Amino acid sequence: MSLDEDPFISVKLDVEQSLAEVDDLYARWRQLVGSNSSRDQEELSIHMDEIKAEIRGIERDMRVLDESVSIVERNRHKFHFIDDDELMARKDFLAETRNTIARVKKHLNDPAVVAAVQQHQRGMLMSGGSSQSTGQSSRYSRMDAAMKAENSEFIQAQQQEQREIEREQDQYLDQLIHSGATLELMAEDIYATLNMHNEMLEEMDTEVQNTDTRLRASVRKVEEVIDKTSNGVGCAVIVFLVLALLAVCLMAWYL
């Protein structure tokens, strides 16, 4: 798995797109705050619901990103393509996103703003007798139903995407575990092979030492014979002993 295939990247892109949508809605919402227009108040309420829906989706994605960062921190040796700088950048992104969401939610939940929206909604309900109010209420109901349907589809899509991300993470961890087990078996085989070679070398060293000992003993005997003999018979004996010595060495080597 490489950095390009990291699920954190795709989820982060979704969060960034949702943040951009929240920024647009929030900018329009702030323009409408304080307006006495019934139409603006209606749009203000709709934008507030849309912003809250976007924020809920972002918070779900943030939980996925938090879990991804936690997995990397717990398994640093398995994610070699994510260095310390990249990990810190991911933490900074999460912190900045939380601060942005907290600021928007604080403004949305401002008591004065909430009271103004609720007052507008009560006014819409109380004026339901007139045809104009009835038409506006009907329009608001249709918009509210459409928004709820859209939010429901968005939530289902996010949940499906989250399940896919979790499935990919599980598959990746399974692959890492399998690779680790394979490497462990290979290491055990290499260790056993090295031990076998060491034993063979020790046996060979022992054989060489034994052969060297026998060779030295034979040389001493030859020297003794040379000292005792100086005629042709002695030379023949020496030749015979040298040949015998060579035969013994060859036999010891092949054995």
PDB file of C-alpha atoms in Angstrom:
ATOM      1  CA  MET A   1       0.000   0.000   0.000  1.00  0.00           C
ATOM      2  CA  SER A   2       1.334   3.470  -0.926  1.00  0.00           C
ATOM      3  CA  LEU A   3       0.487   7.001   0.155  1.00  0.00           C
ATOM      4  CA  ASP A   4      -1.725   7.435  -2.938  1.00  0.00           C
ATOM      5  CA  GLU A   5      -3.850   4.440  -1.864  1.00  0.00           C
ATOM      6  CA  ASP A   6      -4.186   5.621   1.754  1.00  0.00           C
ATOM      7  CA  PRO A   7      -7.937   5.821   2.660  1.00  0.00           C
ATOM      8  CA  PHE A   8      -7.178   8.884   4.812  1.00  0.00           C
ATOM      9  CA  ILE A   9      -6.601  10.915   1.640  1.00  0.00           C
ATOM     10  CA  SER A  10     -10.019  10.183   0.090  1.00  0.00           C
ATOM     11  CA  VAL A  11     -11.918  10.832   3.329  1.00  0.00           C
ATOM     12  CA  LYS A  12      -9.956  14.043   3.867  1.00  0.00           C
ATOM     13  CA  LEU A  13     -11.007  15.230   0.401  1.00  0.00           C
ATOM     14  CA  ASP A  14     -14.655  14.571   1.304  1.00  0.00           C
ATOM     15  CA  VAL A  15     -14.243  16.554   4.509  1.00  0.00           C
ATOM     16  CA  GLU A  16     -12.637  19.454   2.647  1.00  0.00           C
ATOM     17  CA  GLN A  17     -15.497  19.510   0.127  1.00  0.00           C
ATOM     18  CA  SER A  18     -18.057  19.450   2.948  1.00  0.00           C
ATOM     19  CA  LEU A  19     -16.198  22.267   4.722  1.00  0.00           C
ATOM     20  CA  ALA A  20     -16.341  24.359   1.556  1.00  0.00           C
ATOM     21  CA  GLU A  21     -20.100  23.741   1.372  1.00  0.00           C
ATOM     22  CA  VAL A  22     -20.462  24.723   5.025  1.00  0.00           C
ATOM     23  CA  ASP A  23     -18.482  27.913   4.404  1.00  0.00           C
ATOM     24  CA  ASP A  24     -20.820  28.918   1.560  1.00  0.00           C
ATOM     25  CA  LEU A  25     -23.973  28.158   3.543  1.00  0.00           C
ATOM     26  CA  TYR A  26     -22.571  29.814   6.651  1.00  0.00           C
ATOM     27  CA  ALA A  27     -21.673  32.995   4.746  1.00  0.00           C
ATOM     28  CA  ARG A  28     -25.219  33.245   3.365  1.00  0.00           C
ATOM     29  CA  TRP A  29     -26.691  32.402   6.778  1.00  0.00           C
ATOM     30  CA  ARG A  30     -24.765  35.263   8.439  1.00  0.00           C
ATOM     31  CA  GLN A  31     -26.136  37.663   5.837  1.00  0.00           C
ATOM     32  CA  LEU A  32     -29.675  36.647   6.769  1.00  0.00           C
ATOM     33  CA  VAL A  33     -29.207  36.857  10.551  1.00  0.00           C
ATOM     34  CA  GLY A  34     -31.023  39.907  11.895  1.00  0.00           C
ATOM     35  CA  SER A  35     -33.262  40.328   8.863  1.00  0.00           C
ATOM     36  CA  ASN A  36     -36.924  41.009   9.626  1.00  0.00           C
ATOM     37  CA  SER A  37     -38.095  39.719   6.269  1.00  0.00           C
ATOM     38  CA  SER A  38     -40.307  36.672   6.521  1.00  0.00           C
ATOM     39  CA  ARG A  39     -38.743  35.253   3.391  1.00  0.00           C
ATOM     40  CA  ASP A  40     -35.211  35.793   4.746  1.00  0.00           C
ATOM     41  CA  GLN A  41     -36.150  34.187   8.044  1.00  0.00           C
ATOM     42  CA  GLU A  42     -37.495  31.166   6.196  1.00  0.00           C
ATOM     43  CA  GLU A  43     -34.282  30.870   4.179  1.00  0.00           C
ATOM     44  CA  LEU A  44     -32.283  31.371   7.386  1.00  0.00           C
ATOM     45  CA  SER A  45     -34.010  28.393   8.986  1.00  0.00           C
ATOM     46  CA  ILE A  46     -33.437  26.232   5.917  1.00  0.00           C
ATOM     47  CA  HIS A  47     -29.740  27.147   5.747  1.00  0.00           C
ATOM     48  CA  MET A  48     -29.367  26.383   9.440  1.00  0.00           C
ATOM     49  CA  ASP A  49     -30.746  22.870   8.912  1.00  0.00           C
ATOM     50  CA  GLU A  50     -28.506  22.346   5.890  1.00  0.00           C
ATOM     51  CA  ILE A  51     -25.412  23.491   7.791  1.00  0.00           C
ATOM     52  CA  LYS A  52     -26.217  21.174  10.692  1.00  0.00           C
ATOM     53  CA  ALA A  53     -26.661  18.250   8.287  1.00  0.00           C
ATOM     54  CA  GLU A  54     -23.278  18.988   6.662  1.00  0.00           C
ATOM     55  CA  ILE A  55     -21.641  19.242  10.091  1.00  0.00           C
ATOM     56  CA  ARG A  56     -23.041  15.862  11.129  1.00  0.00           C
ATOM     57  CA  GLY A  57     -21.540  14.313   8.009  1.00  0.00           C
ATOM     58  CA  ILE A  58     -18.176  15.972   8.692  1.00  0.00           C
ATOM     59  CA  GLU A  59     -18.170  14.732  12.279  1.00  0.00           C
ATOM     60  CA  ARG A  60     -18.769  11.167  11.093  1.00  0.00           C
ATOM     61  CA  ASP A  61     -15.865  11.466   8.669  1.00  0.00           C
ATOM     62  CA  MET A  62     -13.721  12.948  11.422  1.00  0.00           C
ATOM     63  CA  ARG A  63     -14.264   9.841  13.538  1.00  0.00           C
ATOM     64  CA  VAL A  64     -12.991   7.742  10.626  1.00  0.00           C
ATOM     65  CA  LEU A  65      -9.944   9.986  10.250  1.00  0.00           C
ATOM     66  CA  ASP A  66      -9.250   9.866  13.996  1.00  0.00           C
ATOM     67  CA  GLU A  67      -9.315   6.076  13.917  1.00  0.00           C
ATOM     68  CA  SER A  68      -6.988   6.055  10.901  1.00  0.00           C
ATOM     69  CA  VAL A  69      -4.459   8.264  12.718  1.00  0.00           C
ATOM     70  CA  SER A  70      -4.706   6.073  15.827  1.00  0.00           C
ATOM     71  CA  ILE A  71      -4.005   2.929  13.784  1.00  0.00           C
ATOM     72  CA  VAL A  72      -0.909   4.542  12.254  1.00  0.00           C
ATOM     73  CA  GLU A  73       0.344   5.647  15.684  1.00  0.00           C
ATOM     74  CA  ARG A  74      -0.114   2.165  17.134  1.00  0.00           C
ATOM     75  CA  ASN A  75       1.634   0.496  14.172  1.00  0.00           C
ATOM     76  CA  ARG A  76       4.372   2.931  13.093  1.00  0.00           C
ATOM     77  CA  HIS A  77       6.582   0.101  11.761  1.00  0.00           C
ATOM     78  CA  LYS A  78       3.799  -1.062   9.410  1.00  0.00           C
ATOM     79  CA  PHE A  79       3.143   2.343   7.814  1.00  0.00           C
ATOM     80  CA  HIS A  80       6.662   3.245   6.679  1.00  0.00           C
ATOM     81  CA  PHE A  81       5.302   5.527   3.922  1.00  0.00           C
ATOM     82  CA  ILE A  82       3.808   7.872   6.523  1.00  0.00           C
ATOM     83  CA  ASP A  83       6.649   9.802   8.172  1.00  0.00           C
ATOM     84  CA  ASP A  84       6.415  11.905  11.328  1.00  0.00           C
ATOM     85  CA  ASP A  85       5.826  15.142   9.385  1.00  0.00           C
ATOM     86  CA  GLU A  86       2.894  13.637   7.480  1.00  0.00           C
ATOM     87  CA  LEU A  87       1.404  12.254  10.697  1.00  0.00           C
ATOM     88  CA  MET A  88       1.698  15.647  12.376  1.00  0.00           C
ATOM     89  CA  ALA A  89       0.089  17.340   9.336  1.00  0.00           C
ATOM     90  CA  ARG A  90      -2.871  14.965   9.631  1.00  0.00           C
ATOM     91  CA  LYS A  91      -3.273  15.780  13.318  1.00  0.00           C
ATOM     92  CA  ASP A  92      -3.127  19.512  12.526  1.00  0.00           C
ATOM     93  CA  PHE A  93      -5.830  19.090   9.866  1.00  0.00           C
ATOM     94  CA  LEU A  94      -8.085  17.324  12.359  1.00  0.00           C
ATOM     95  CA  ALA A  95      -7.520  20.034  14.985  1.00  0.00           C
ATOM     96  CA  GLU A  96      -8.186  22.878  12.526  1.00  0.00           C
ATOM     97  CA  THR A  97     -11.340  21.188  11.261  1.00  0.00           C
ATOM     98  CA  ARG A  98     -12.652  20.725  14.806  1.00  0.00           C
ATOM     99  CA  ASN A  99     -12.011  24.387  15.562  1.00  0.00           C
ATOM    100  CA  THR A 100     -13.886  25.455  12.425  1.00  0.00           C
ATOM    101  CA  ILE A 101     -16.870  23.235  13.207  1.00  0.00           C
ATOM    102  CA  ALA A 102     -16.919  24.380  16.841  1.00  0.00           C
ATOM    103  CA  ARG A 103     -16.960  28.043  15.776  1.00  0.00           C
ATOM    104  CA  VAL A 104     -19.859  27.529  13.370  1.00  0.00           C
ATOM    105  CA  LYS A 105     -21.858  25.444  15.852  1.00  0.00           C
ATOM    106  CA  LYS A 106     -21.341  28.049  18.553  1.00  0.00           C
ATOM    107  CA  HIS A 107     -22.812  30.738  16.290  1.00  0.00           C
ATOM    108  CA  LEU A 108     -25.679  28.515  15.166  1.00  0.00           C
ATOM    109  CA  ASN A 109     -26.554  27.757  18.791  1.00  0.00           C
ATOM    110  CA  ASP A 110     -26.378  31.384  19.897  1.00  0.00           C
ATOM    111  CA  PRO A 111     -29.474  31.952  22.102  1.00  0.00           C
ATOM    112  CA  ALA A 112     -30.440  35.144  20.283  1.00  0.00           C
ATOM    113  CA  VAL A 113     -30.272  33.466  16.875  1.00  0.00           C
ATOM    114  CA  VAL A 114     -32.165  30.385  18.055  1.00  0.00           C
ATOM    115  CA  ALA A 115     -34.858  32.574  19.628  1.00  0.00           C
ATOM    116  CA  ALA A 116     -35.269  34.578  16.400  1.00  0.00           C
ATOM    117  CA  VAL A 117     -35.664  31.410  14.329  1.00  0.00           C
ATOM    118  CA  GLN A 118     -38.140  29.905  16.778  1.00  0.00           C
ATOM    119  CA  GLN A 119     -40.149  33.112  16.850  1.00  0.00           C
ATOM    120  CA  HIS A 120     -40.334  33.093  13.074  1.00  0.00           C
ATOM    121  CA  GLN A 121     -41.476  29.475  13.066  1.00  0.00           C
ATOM    122  CA  ARG A 122     -44.201  30.232  15.631  1.00  0.00           C
ATOM    123  CA  GLY A 123     -45.314  33.194  13.551  1.00  0.00           C
ATOM    124  CA  MET A 124     -45.541  30.959  10.482  1.00  0.00           C
ATOM    125  CA  LEU A 125     -47.735  28.496  12.369  1.00  0.00           C
ATOM    126  CA  MET A 126     -50.001  31.182  13.863  1.00  0.00           C
ATOM    127  CA  SER A 127     -50.582  32.863  10.498  1.00  0.00           C
ATOM    128  CA  GLY A 128     -51.733  29.679   8.862  1.00  0.00           C
ATOM    129  CA  GLY A 129     -55.289  31.103   8.322  1.00  0.00           C
ATOM    130  CA  SER A 130     -54.425  33.412   5.462  1.00  0.00           C
ATOM    131  CA  SER A 131     -53.936  32.112   1.943  1.00  0.00           C
ATOM    132  CA  GLN A 132     -50.534  33.721   1.650  1.00  0.00           C
ATOM    133  CA  SER A 133     -49.321  32.166   4.888  1.00  0.00           C
ATOM    134  CA  THR A 134     -50.802  28.852   3.846  1.00  0.00           C
ATOM    135  CA  GLY A 135     -48.909  29.007   0.576  1.00  0.00           C
ATOM    136  CA  GLN A 136     -45.672  29.886   2.366  1.00  0.00           C
ATOM    137  CA  SER A 137     -46.200  27.107   4.917  1.00  0.00           C
ATOM    138  CA  SER A 138     -46.866  24.626   2.136  1.00  0.00           C
ATOM    139  CA  ARG A 139     -43.762  25.781   0.305  1.00  0.00           C
ATOM    140  CA  TYR A 140     -41.729  25.504   3.486  1.00  0.00           C
ATOM    141  CA  SER A 141     -43.089  22.025   4.130  1.00  0.00           C
ATOM    142  CA  ARG A 142     -42.138  20.899   0.642  1.00  0.00           C
ATOM    143  CA  MET A 143     -38.666  22.378   1.018  1.00  0.00           C
ATOM    144  CA  ASP A 144     -38.304  20.792   4.435  1.00  0.00           C
ATOM    145  CA  ALA A 145     -39.387  17.395   3.109  1.00  0.00           C
ATOM    146  CA  ALA A 146     -36.997  17.678   0.172  1.00  0.00           C
ATOM    147  CA  MET A 147     -34.183  18.687   2.481  1.00  0.00           C
ATOM    148  CA  LYS A 148     -34.886  15.772   4.827  1.00  0.00           C
ATOM    149  CA  ALA A 149     -34.921  13.357   1.891  1.00  0.00           C
ATOM    150  CA  GLU A 150     -31.648  14.794   0.621  1.00  0.00           C
ATOM    151  CA  ASN A 151     -30.104  14.583   4.091  1.00  0.00           C
ATOM    152  CA  SER A 152     -31.273  11.004   4.431  1.00  0.00           C
ATOM    153  CA  GLU A 153     -29.668  10.079   1.112  1.00  0.00           C
ATOM    154  CA  PHE A 154     -26.486  11.862   2.131  1.00  0.00           C
ATOM    155  CA  ILE A 155     -26.372  10.038   5.463  1.00  0.00           C
ATOM    156  CA  GLN A 156     -26.891   6.678   3.776  1.00  0.00           C
ATOM    157  CA  ALA A 157     -24.140   7.446   1.267  1.00  0.00           C
ATOM    158  CA  GLN A 158     -21.772   8.476   4.054  1.00  0.00           C
ATOM    159  CA  GLN A 159     -22.541   5.343   6.029  1.00  0.00           C
ATOM    160  CA  GLN A 160     -21.926   3.187   2.966  1.00  0.00           C
ATOM    161  CA  GLU A 161     -18.655   4.978   2.286  1.00  0.00           C
ATOM    162  CA  GLN A 162     -17.598   4.551   5.895  1.00  0.00           C
ATOM    163  CA  ARG A 163     -18.327   0.830   5.724  1.00  0.00           C
ATOM    164  CA  GLU A 164     -16.238   0.588   2.541  1.00  0.00           C
ATOM    165  CA  ILE A 165     -13.366   2.424   4.224  1.00  0.00           C
ATOM    166  CA  GLU A 166     -13.543   0.130   7.251  1.00  0.00           C
ATOM    167  CA  ARG A 167     -13.601  -2.917   4.976  1.00  0.00           C
ATOM    168  CA  GLU A 168     -10.533  -1.664   3.068  1.00  0.00           C
ATOM    169  CA  GLN A 169      -8.716  -0.993   6.340  1.00  0.00           C
ATOM    170  CA  ASP A 170      -9.528  -4.499   7.592  1.00  0.00           C
ATOM    171  CA  GLN A 171      -8.254  -6.009   4.337  1.00  0.00           C
ATOM    172  CA  TYR A 172      -5.079  -3.951   4.530  1.00  0.00           C
ATOM    173  CA  LEU A 173      -4.432  -5.006   8.137  1.00  0.00           C
ATOM    174  CA  ASP A 174      -5.051  -8.647   7.202  1.00  0.00           C
ATOM    175  CA  GLN A 175      -2.483  -8.312   4.409  1.00  0.00           C
ATOM    176  CA  LEU A 176       0.012  -6.795   6.838  1.00  0.00           C
ATOM    177  CA  ILE A 177      -0.524  -9.625   9.313  1.00  0.00           C
ATOM    178  CA  HIS A 178      -0.132 -12.235   6.554  1.00  0.00           C
ATOM    179  CA  SER A 179       3.045 -10.567   5.289  1.00  0.00           C
ATOM    180  CA  GLY A 180       4.447 -10.464   8.811  1.00  0.00           C
ATOM    181  CA  ALA A 181       3.761 -14.180   9.306  1.00  0.00           C
ATOM    182  CA  THR A 182       5.428 -14.988   5.965  1.00  0.00           C
ATOM    183  CA  LEU A 183       8.517 -12.967   6.878  1.00  0.00           C
ATOM    184  CA  GLU A 184       8.681 -14.724  10.225  1.00  0.00           C
ATOM    185  CA  LEU A 185       8.643 -18.154   8.535  1.00  0.00           C
ATOM    186  CA  MET A 186      11.347 -17.044   6.087  1.00  0.00           C
ATOM    187  CA  ALA A 187      13.493 -15.800   8.971  1.00  0.00           C
ATOM    188  CA  GLU A 188      13.111 -19.143  10.764  1.00  0.00           C
ATOM    189  CA  ASP A 189      14.150 -21.023   7.592  1.00  0.00           C
ATOM    190  CA  ILE A 190      17.200 -18.788   7.130  1.00  0.00           C
ATOM    191  CA  TYR A 191      18.160 -19.259  10.784  1.00  0.00           C
ATOM    192  CA  ALA A 192      17.879 -23.059  10.485  1.00  0.00           C
ATOM    193  CA  THR A 193      19.957 -23.050   7.268  1.00  0.00           C
ATOM    194  CA  LEU A 194      22.680 -20.955   8.887  1.00  0.00           C
ATOM    195  CA  ASN A 195      22.795 -23.299  11.877  1.00  0.00           C
ATOM    196  CA  MET A 196      23.131 -26.291   9.556  1.00  0.00           C
ATOM    197  CA  HIS A 197      25.993 -24.614   7.656  1.00  0.00           C
ATOM    198  CA  ASN A 198      27.729 -23.760  10.917  1.00  0.00           C
ATOM    199  CA  GLU A 199      27.506 -27.389  12.022  1.00  0.00           C
ATOM    200  CA  MET A 200      28.956 -28.539   8.670  1.00  0.00           C
ATOM    201  CA  LEU A 201      31.815 -26.052   9.000  1.00  0.00           C
ATOM    202  CA  GLU A 202      32.532 -27.248  12.537  1.00  0.00           C
ATOM    203  CA  GLU A 203      32.599 -30.877  11.356  1.00  0.00           C
ATOM    204  CA  MET A 204      34.896 -29.956   8.472  1.00  0.00           C
ATOM    205  CA  ASP A 205      37.203 -28.069  10.840  1.00  0.00           C
ATOM    206  CA  THR A 206      37.363 -31.118  13.096  1.00  0.00           C
ATOM    207  CA  GLU A 207      38.216 -33.375  10.128  1.00  0.00           C
ATOM    208  CA  VAL A 208      40.941 -30.966   8.991  1.00  0.00           C
ATOM    209  CA  GLN A 209      42.444 -30.907  12.458  1.00  0.00           C
ATOM    210  CA  ASN A 210      42.399 -34.714  12.660  1.00  0.00           C
ATOM    211  CA  THR A 211      43.982 -34.990   9.212  1.00  0.00           C
ATOM    212  CA  ASP A 212      46.621 -32.426  10.174  1.00  0.00           C
ATOM    213  CA  THR A 213      47.411 -34.390  13.317  1.00  0.00           C
ATOM    214  CA  ARG A 214      47.787 -37.631  11.369  1.00  0.00           C
ATOM    215  CA  LEU A 215      49.907 -35.876   8.759  1.00  0.00           C
ATOM    216  CA  ARG A 216      52.263 -34.474  11.390  1.00  0.00           C
ATOM    217  CA  ALA A 217      52.600 -37.906  12.965  1.00  0.00           C
ATOM    218  CA  SER A 218      53.397 -39.446   9.595  1.00  0.00           C
ATOM    219  CA  VAL A 219      55.981 -36.768   8.857  1.00  0.00           C
ATOM    220  CA  ARG A 220      57.710 -37.464  12.167  1.00  0.00           C
ATOM    221  CA  LYS A 221      57.834 -41.154  11.321  1.00  0.00           C
ATOM    222  CA  VAL A 222      59.299 -40.378   7.919  1.00  0.00           C
ATOM    223  CA  GLU A 223      61.938 -38.178   9.535  1.00  0.00           C
ATOM    224  CA  GLU A 224      62.776 -40.978  11.948  1.00  0.00           C
ATOM    225  CA  VAL A 225      63.150 -43.429   9.054  1.00  0.00           C
ATOM    226  CA  ILE A 226      65.367 -40.941   7.185  1.00  0.00           C
ATOM    227  CA  ASP A 227      67.573 -40.609  10.213  1.00  0.00           C
ATOM    228  CA  LYS A 228      67.906 -44.407  10.539  1.00  0.00           C
ATOM    229  CA  THR A 229      68.424 -45.243   6.897  1.00  0.00           C
ATOM    230  CA  SER A 230      70.767 -43.864   4.260  1.00  0.00           C
ATOM    231  CA  ASN A 231      70.912 -46.579   1.592  1.00  0.00           C
ATOM    232  CA  GLY A 232      68.716 -47.466  -1.393  1.00  0.00           C
ATOM    233  CA  VAL A 233      66.421 -49.644   0.732  1.00  0.00           C
ATOM    234  CA  GLY A 234      65.826 -46.701   2.998  1.00  0.00           C
ATOM    235  CA  CYS A 235      64.925 -44.524   0.015  1.00  0.00           C
ATOM    236  CA  ALA A 236      62.473 -47.130  -1.230  1.00  0.00           C
ATOM    237  CA  VAL A 237      60.885 -47.279   2.200  1.00  0.00           C
ATOM    238  CA  ILE A 238      60.621 -43.491   2.237  1.00  0.00           C
ATOM    239  CA  VAL A 239      58.932 -43.469  -1.170  1.00  0.00           C
ATOM    240  CA  PHE A 240      56.527 -46.162  -0.009  1.00  0.00           C
ATOM    241  CA  LEU A 241      55.686 -44.261   3.157  1.00  0.00           C
ATOM    242  CA  VAL A 242      55.116 -41.024   1.238  1.00  0.00           C
ATOM    243  CA  LEU A 243      52.758 -42.821  -1.141  1.00  0.00           C
ATOM    244  CA  ALA A 244      50.968 -44.415   1.781  1.00  0.00           C
ATOM    245  CA  LEU A 245      50.709 -41.048   3.465  1.00  0.00           C
ATOM    246  CA  LEU A 246      49.193 -39.497   0.344  1.00  0.00           C
ATOM    247  CA  ALA A 247      46.690 -42.337   0.108  1.00  0.00           C
ATOM    248  CA  VAL A 248      45.688 -41.869   3.732  1.00  0.00           C
ATOM    249  CA  CYS A 249      45.216 -38.106   3.189  1.00  0.00           C
ATOM    250  CA  LEU A 250      43.040 -38.650   0.118  1.00  0.00           C
ATOM    251  CA  MET A 251      40.899 -41.209   1.923  1.00  0.00           C
ATOM    252  CA  ALA A 252      40.472 -38.903   4.906  1.00  0.00           C
ATOM    253  CA  TRP A 253      39.516 -35.998   2.638  1.00  0.00           C
ATOM    254  CA  TYR A 254      36.814 -37.917   0.732  1.00  0.00           C
ATOM    255  CA  LEU A 255      35.441 -39.460   3.906  1.00  0.00           C
TER     256      LEU A 255
END
